[in-house]
XYZ file of C-alpha atoms in Angstrom:
446
model
C 0.000 0.000 0.000
C 1.379 3.398 -0.995
C 1.641 6.308 1.421
C -1.212 8.067 -0.393
C -3.474 5.026 0.040
C -2.493 4.443 3.672
C -3.278 8.056 4.550
C -6.762 7.627 3.065
C -7.464 4.285 4.761
C -8.779 5.676 8.103
C -11.347 7.806 6.285
C -12.486 4.909 4.123
C -13.002 2.857 7.292
C -14.891 5.729 8.930
C -17.188 6.151 5.928
C -17.944 2.449 5.796
C -18.781 2.481 9.503
C -21.118 5.469 9.117
C -22.575 4.745 5.664
C -25.895 3.349 6.876
C -26.535 6.472 8.991
C -25.956 8.991 6.197
C -29.088 10.746 4.897
C -30.830 9.474 1.756
C -29.372 5.973 1.968
C -31.282 3.916 -0.590
C -31.579 6.751 -3.101
C -29.852 5.140 -6.056
C -28.148 8.208 -7.510
C -26.604 9.268 -4.200
C -25.681 5.713 -3.209
C -23.845 5.386 -6.504
C -21.987 8.697 -6.238
C -20.901 7.977 -2.654
C -19.706 4.511 -3.607
C -17.859 5.835 -6.638
C -16.175 8.533 -4.541
C -15.138 6.013 -1.900
C -13.638 3.770 -4.569
C -11.753 6.715 -6.047
C -10.437 7.688 -2.620
C -9.138 4.158 -2.185
C -7.488 4.121 -5.601
C -5.945 7.591 -5.483
C -5.450 8.072 -1.791
C -4.737 11.539 -0.482
C -2.480 13.751 -2.606
C 1.284 13.808 -2.172
C 3.952 16.132 -3.519
C 4.503 13.656 -6.339
C 1.207 14.941 -7.758
C 1.976 17.906 -10.011
C -0.862 20.002 -8.591
C 0.436 19.408 -5.051
C 4.135 19.833 -5.812
C 4.550 22.777 -3.438
C 2.002 21.735 -0.805
C 2.733 18.985 1.677
C -0.036 17.338 3.709
C 2.387 15.657 6.122
C 1.167 17.862 8.958
C -2.391 16.641 8.269
C -1.479 12.959 8.113
C 0.142 13.078 11.552
C -3.385 13.137 13.002
C -6.133 10.621 12.358
C -9.068 13.011 12.229
C -12.481 11.702 13.287
C -15.538 12.831 11.299
C -17.765 15.005 13.472
C -21.141 13.582 14.502
C -24.525 15.131 13.580
C -25.200 15.669 17.293
C -22.472 18.323 17.511
C -23.581 21.700 18.835
C -22.173 25.180 19.154
C -22.959 27.786 21.778
C -24.813 31.073 21.450
C -21.613 32.834 22.509
C -19.743 31.289 19.566
C -22.450 32.357 17.141
C -22.703 35.876 18.547
C -18.923 36.278 18.322
C -19.036 35.391 14.618
C -21.400 38.211 13.661
C -20.224 40.929 11.271
C -21.162 44.393 12.459
C -23.910 46.070 10.396
C -24.343 43.075 8.082
C -28.006 42.460 7.270
C -28.368 38.939 5.889
C -30.282 35.716 5.921
C -28.024 33.429 7.927
C -27.418 29.691 8.164
C -25.074 28.487 10.919
C -23.194 25.171 10.930
C -21.176 23.460 13.660
C -18.451 21.222 12.231
C -20.477 21.023 9.031
C -23.900 20.303 10.587
C -26.815 22.709 10.353
C -27.836 24.553 13.530
C -31.406 25.811 12.886
C -31.763 27.401 16.324
C -29.015 29.901 15.509
C -30.014 30.534 11.901
C -32.056 33.505 10.673
C -34.457 32.912 7.791
C -37.191 35.444 8.565
C -38.658 37.297 5.618
C -37.460 35.009 2.849
C -39.254 35.890 -0.392
C -41.170 33.368 -2.439
C -39.133 31.358 -4.886
C -36.163 30.626 -2.639
C -35.339 27.473 -0.724
C -32.705 27.991 1.951
C -32.101 24.978 4.180
C -29.705 22.444 5.607
C -28.800 19.945 2.897
C -29.131 17.034 5.322
C -32.796 17.759 6.052
C -33.627 18.067 2.359
C -31.851 14.775 1.644
C -34.150 13.141 4.202
C -37.409 14.718 3.023
C -36.979 15.469 -0.694
C -33.797 13.760 -1.926
C -34.702 13.550 -5.607
C -34.834 17.336 -5.899
C -31.140 17.730 -5.072
C -29.329 14.468 -5.826
C -29.480 15.235 -9.559
C -27.290 18.284 -8.921
C -24.759 16.820 -6.481
C -21.508 16.333 -8.364
C -22.762 17.910 -11.588
C -20.767 21.136 -11.244
C -17.628 19.338 -10.112
C -17.474 16.684 -12.809
C -14.241 14.755 -12.428
C -12.969 14.792 -8.863
C -9.620 16.603 -8.815
C -8.062 14.854 -5.810
C -8.627 12.606 -2.816
C -10.002 15.331 -0.549
C -12.829 16.020 -3.020
C -13.514 12.281 -3.166
C -13.561 12.149 0.641
C -16.130 14.946 0.837
C -18.261 13.272 -1.837
C -18.165 9.927 -0.047
C -19.469 11.522 3.168
C -22.139 13.830 1.651
C -24.515 14.404 4.537
C -25.033 18.052 5.417
C -24.211 21.582 4.392
C -26.158 24.424 2.837
C -28.780 24.223 0.120
C -29.638 27.422 -1.742
C -32.185 27.202 -4.564
C -33.412 30.375 -6.243
C -36.250 30.212 -8.747
C -36.135 31.927 -12.154
C -36.539 35.683 -12.058
C -36.072 36.082 -8.289
C -33.791 38.928 -7.221
C -32.651 39.036 -3.589
C -32.205 42.399 -1.895
C -29.755 41.215 0.763
C -27.076 38.512 0.985
C -27.289 34.961 2.222
C -24.611 34.251 4.821
C -23.318 30.740 5.540
C -21.312 30.520 8.772
C -19.217 27.374 9.283
C -17.733 27.032 12.766
C -15.006 24.392 13.031
C -13.593 22.938 16.226
C -16.947 22.652 18.013
C -16.369 18.919 18.581
C -12.926 19.466 20.103
C -9.437 18.278 19.222
C -8.862 16.022 16.218
C -12.216 16.255 14.447
C -13.034 16.558 10.752
C -15.873 18.572 9.203
C -17.170 17.790 5.706
C -19.782 20.357 4.647
C -21.201 20.073 1.144
C -22.971 23.124 -0.266
C -25.191 23.359 -3.320
C -26.196 26.702 -4.860
C -28.503 26.831 -7.900
C -29.870 29.968 -9.551
C -32.668 29.820 -12.101
C -32.881 31.830 -15.302
C -32.573 35.565 -14.733
C -32.222 35.365 -10.941
C -29.844 37.509 -8.856
C -28.233 36.703 -5.509
C -25.272 37.301 -3.223
C -23.791 34.575 -1.004
C -21.165 34.956 1.721
C -19.541 31.713 2.879
C -17.462 32.095 6.039
C -15.188 29.519 7.673
C -14.241 30.313 11.266
C -12.700 28.542 14.253
C -14.567 28.380 17.538
C -11.519 27.002 19.385
C -7.755 26.647 19.044
C -7.969 22.860 18.668
C -6.285 20.953 15.856
C -9.035 20.373 13.270
C -9.489 19.563 9.585
C -12.147 21.284 7.479
C -12.874 19.724 4.074
C -15.535 21.937 2.488
C -16.929 21.763 -1.029
C -19.357 24.136 -2.763
C -21.061 23.544 -6.111
C -22.675 26.395 -8.045
C -25.017 26.050 -11.023
C -26.127 29.211 -12.823
C -28.845 29.005 -15.449
C -29.110 31.418 -18.372
C -28.786 35.127 -17.489
C -28.437 34.405 -13.745
C -26.025 36.479 -11.666
C -24.253 35.479 -8.446
C -21.828 37.383 -6.254
C -20.076 34.808 -4.068
C -17.453 35.519 -1.415
C -15.673 32.835 0.608
C -13.957 34.111 3.756
C -11.416 31.865 5.484
C -10.576 33.204 8.929
C -9.493 30.176 10.931
C -7.083 29.572 13.777
C -3.482 28.506 13.312
C -4.028 24.815 14.175
C -6.774 24.432 11.576
C -6.254 22.740 8.220
C -8.709 23.868 5.556
C -9.237 22.253 2.158
C -11.761 24.202 0.119
C -13.359 23.418 -3.215
C -15.458 25.670 -5.446
C -16.927 24.184 -8.614
C -19.228 26.134 -10.926
C -21.058 25.787 -14.218
C -22.152 29.023 -15.874
C -24.776 29.045 -18.630
C -25.241 31.519 -21.475
C -25.193 35.224 -20.521
C -24.926 34.263 -16.838
C -22.367 35.930 -14.566
C -20.374 34.611 -11.624
C -18.228 36.841 -9.438
C -16.334 34.672 -6.948
C -13.902 36.090 -4.397
C -11.813 34.179 -1.865
C -10.391 36.074 1.107
C -7.919 34.098 3.232
C -7.291 36.295 6.265
C -6.699 33.857 9.126
C -3.767 31.775 10.358
C -4.752 28.337 9.060
C -3.046 25.991 6.597
C -5.178 26.423 3.464
C -5.589 24.731 0.101
C -8.228 26.093 -2.292
C -9.352 24.674 -5.621
C -11.680 26.756 -7.815
C -12.902 25.333 -11.125
C -15.312 27.203 -13.377
C -16.846 26.067 -16.661
C -18.226 28.717 -19.019
C -20.625 26.515 -20.923
C -22.585 28.708 -23.347
C -22.283 31.873 -25.401
C -21.858 35.056 -23.381
C -21.094 33.418 -20.024
C -18.815 35.449 -17.761
C -16.816 34.798 -14.616
C -14.409 36.682 -12.424
C -12.247 34.863 -9.888
C -10.540 37.129 -7.388
C -8.520 36.373 -4.303
C -6.759 38.120 -1.443
C -4.563 35.999 0.797
C -2.296 36.582 3.775
C 0.499 34.240 4.880
C 2.321 35.224 8.064
C 4.152 33.225 10.703
C 4.539 29.753 9.194
C 1.225 29.875 7.351
C 0.789 28.059 4.070
C -1.846 29.171 1.530
C -2.284 27.393 -1.819
C -4.728 28.640 -4.476
C -5.346 26.533 -7.578
C -7.787 27.874 -10.166
C -9.061 26.517 -13.469
C -11.364 28.379 -15.851
C -12.520 26.517 -18.956
C -13.944 28.512 -21.872
C -16.199 25.952 -23.547
C -18.254 28.237 -25.817
C -17.854 31.371 -27.955
C -17.856 34.960 -26.694
C -17.241 34.177 -23.034
C -15.332 36.456 -20.690
C -13.165 35.736 -17.657
C -11.165 37.924 -15.323
C -8.858 36.692 -12.591
C -6.922 38.752 -10.038
C -5.225 37.152 -7.022
C -3.101 39.234 -4.660
C -1.028 37.899 -1.770
C 0.788 39.505 1.156
C 3.438 37.302 2.764
C 5.534 37.973 5.837
C 7.720 36.158 8.371
C 8.159 32.610 7.005
C 4.832 32.501 5.209
C 4.544 30.400 2.061
C 1.966 30.750 -0.695
C 1.257 28.939 -3.942
C -0.731 30.165 -6.924
C -1.450 28.054 -9.984
C -4.000 29.597 -12.290
C -4.982 27.791 -15.462
C -7.228 29.143 -18.204
C -8.181 26.773 -21.022
C -9.756 28.041 -24.244
C -11.407 25.142 -26.060
C -11.433 24.926 -29.908
C -15.040 26.151 -30.197
C -14.510 29.085 -27.825
C -13.833 31.748 -30.447
C -13.856 35.422 -29.391
C -12.818 34.536 -25.858
C -11.796 37.510 -23.717
C -9.656 36.476 -20.752
C -7.207 38.121 -18.360
C -5.326 36.594 -15.441
C -3.061 38.247 -12.888
C -1.247 37.123 -9.745
C 0.602 39.747 -7.699
C 2.535 39.098 -4.518
C 4.077 41.359 -1.915
C 6.876 39.886 0.219
C 7.432 41.670 3.529
C 10.337 39.529 4.729
C 13.352 37.763 3.248
C 12.056 34.393 4.488
C 8.605 34.621 2.879
C 8.160 32.533 -0.271
C 5.747 32.357 -3.197
C 5.515 29.767 -5.977
C 3.402 31.185 -8.795
C 2.406 29.707 -12.142
C -0.132 31.556 -14.302
C -1.000 29.407 -17.300
C -2.906 29.790 -20.571
C -3.883 26.935 -22.894
C -5.422 28.248 -26.108
C -6.904 25.965 -28.778
C -8.856 28.655 -30.666
C -7.427 31.331 -32.959
C -9.738 34.336 -32.501
C -9.163 35.235 -28.851
C -7.943 38.052 -26.621
C -6.001 36.629 -23.677
C -3.365 37.910 -21.266
C -1.753 36.627 -18.099
C 1.095 37.490 -15.780
C 2.574 37.361 -12.295
C 4.643 39.706 -10.160
C 6.623 39.232 -6.959
C 8.116 42.200 -5.167
C 8.657 44.244 -2.036
C 7.225 47.549 -0.879
C 8.126 50.536 -3.021
C 10.989 52.197 -1.132
C 10.345 55.531 -2.825
C 6.712 55.529 -1.704
C 7.765 54.439 1.782
C 10.359 57.232 1.964
C 7.762 59.761 0.818
C 5.320 58.812 3.589
C 8.024 58.764 6.267
C 9.260 62.167 5.107
C 5.736 63.478 5.695
C 5.919 62.507 9.364
C 4.302 59.054 9.227
C 6.064 56.413 11.316
C 7.784 53.761 9.217
C 5.652 50.836 10.459
C 2.459 52.815 9.912
C 3.638 53.697 6.411
C 4.350 50.025 5.672
C 0.835 49.104 6.787
C -0.700 51.839 4.642
C 1.118 50.697 1.510
C 0.361 47.036 2.180
C -3.341 47.691 2.707
C -3.408 49.738 -0.485
C -1.905 46.750 -2.320
C -4.678 44.419 -1.092
C -7.399 46.996 -1.670
C -7.682 46.232 -5.405
C -9.411 42.970 -4.502
C -11.128 43.993 -1.260
C -12.741 47.118 -2.719
C -14.701 45.013 -5.207
C -16.443 43.122 -2.387
C -20.007 43.958 -1.378
C -21.776 44.723 0.882
C -19.792 47.469 2.589
C -20.067 45.760 5.991
C -18.203 42.722 4.661
C -15.576 44.897 3.000
C -15.010 46.763 6.286
C -14.720 43.460 8.169
C -12.084 42.140 5.761
C -10.126 45.389 5.755
C -9.990 45.233 9.549
C -8.747 41.637 9.365
C -5.950 42.637 7.011
C -5.036 45.538 9.273
C -4.967 43.206 12.276
C -2.592 40.794 10.550
C -0.259 43.668 9.735
C -0.241 44.947 13.312
C 3.081 44.545 15.183
C 1.119 42.879 17.998
C -0.072 40.059 15.729
C 1.485 36.612 16.396
C 4.256 35.649 13.999
C 4.611 31.903 14.454
C 1.985 29.273 13.781
C 2.146 25.968 15.617
C 1.389 22.862 13.609
């Protein structure tokens, strides 16, 4: 047995032990997809650095612990939920403890007609056929063992269904609290977001720690946008330093539909993100943006893949990272223009600011073009603060550390200023400022 297979073995055993208790057992489509995912996990195992897409990201720190899947009986406290609130944010809110829905702390008052907002687990028990047809459809081929693990355990998470023509006037907020079960537990939330023709919505997905315990969060979100639908989606990762977070975002975008997806990694956790978007019909558009911080010994890895599968589609991608201390980040962005995707318009950018000599970034922007009538550009930069700008601010009486913070925040602002609503933007700006503060911790224990 290879190392990759042996690392997956405990989770295969755990799934087999829990399989009969998972919701919607006996529903053929879901039984099949779980079984297929479990088989794939056994064949592939968990990724190693021999895998090209994991070349710069080691999971050795994860494999030192045999994480136990959290139980549906897990609970969080009102104090934890209250502490997670964003000031002045008006939203419909679903709260999850280690991946399991907590209805008593969720706020669904005033939902308009034409929207279903619920815990996925409850819907799988009461109306499984309405959602099983969508599970796995946005992801397609599973990219690695962690995605297979999540798919094998599908049991709870968020379900958002918006009917054609419905336009929401405030965001939906999904709050995932990890560590509620204590040390050594694994959460596996699976989220499904579908927007009907011509609908409009905004979704905020937040991953937070409710304790300093060593935990693993393996979260996967699928998004399906029908023709002319529009979704603003923001994933905020603000977890503690002993948390490991593997995130997956998979989307299919139909003709004239628009997806704006932003990932903000502002905590102290070890993070791996995979975002894969398919532009499937004429006029589809997507923007993938990211802001990430890596201080102390933090590791943040962002892998993105946008596939232009039809003519006249547009994509924009801008990821910006700030690294200090011994922080390490990885960016691999891949844009593929298929042969039929004529008149593609695509731009990709990765920019990184290194605040210390020991910080490190591995960046690989990539274009694969199989059509001849396209407009595409990509690039990456790695640099330090502009000494001339720093000197200018200091010469105007601003202390050097304050000047460094000002310039660094201005660097990240290109991504953060595109985020709505304003309350969320203010929250993220404060998080960035806090990380840059001299009082912030500089070493992360693994």
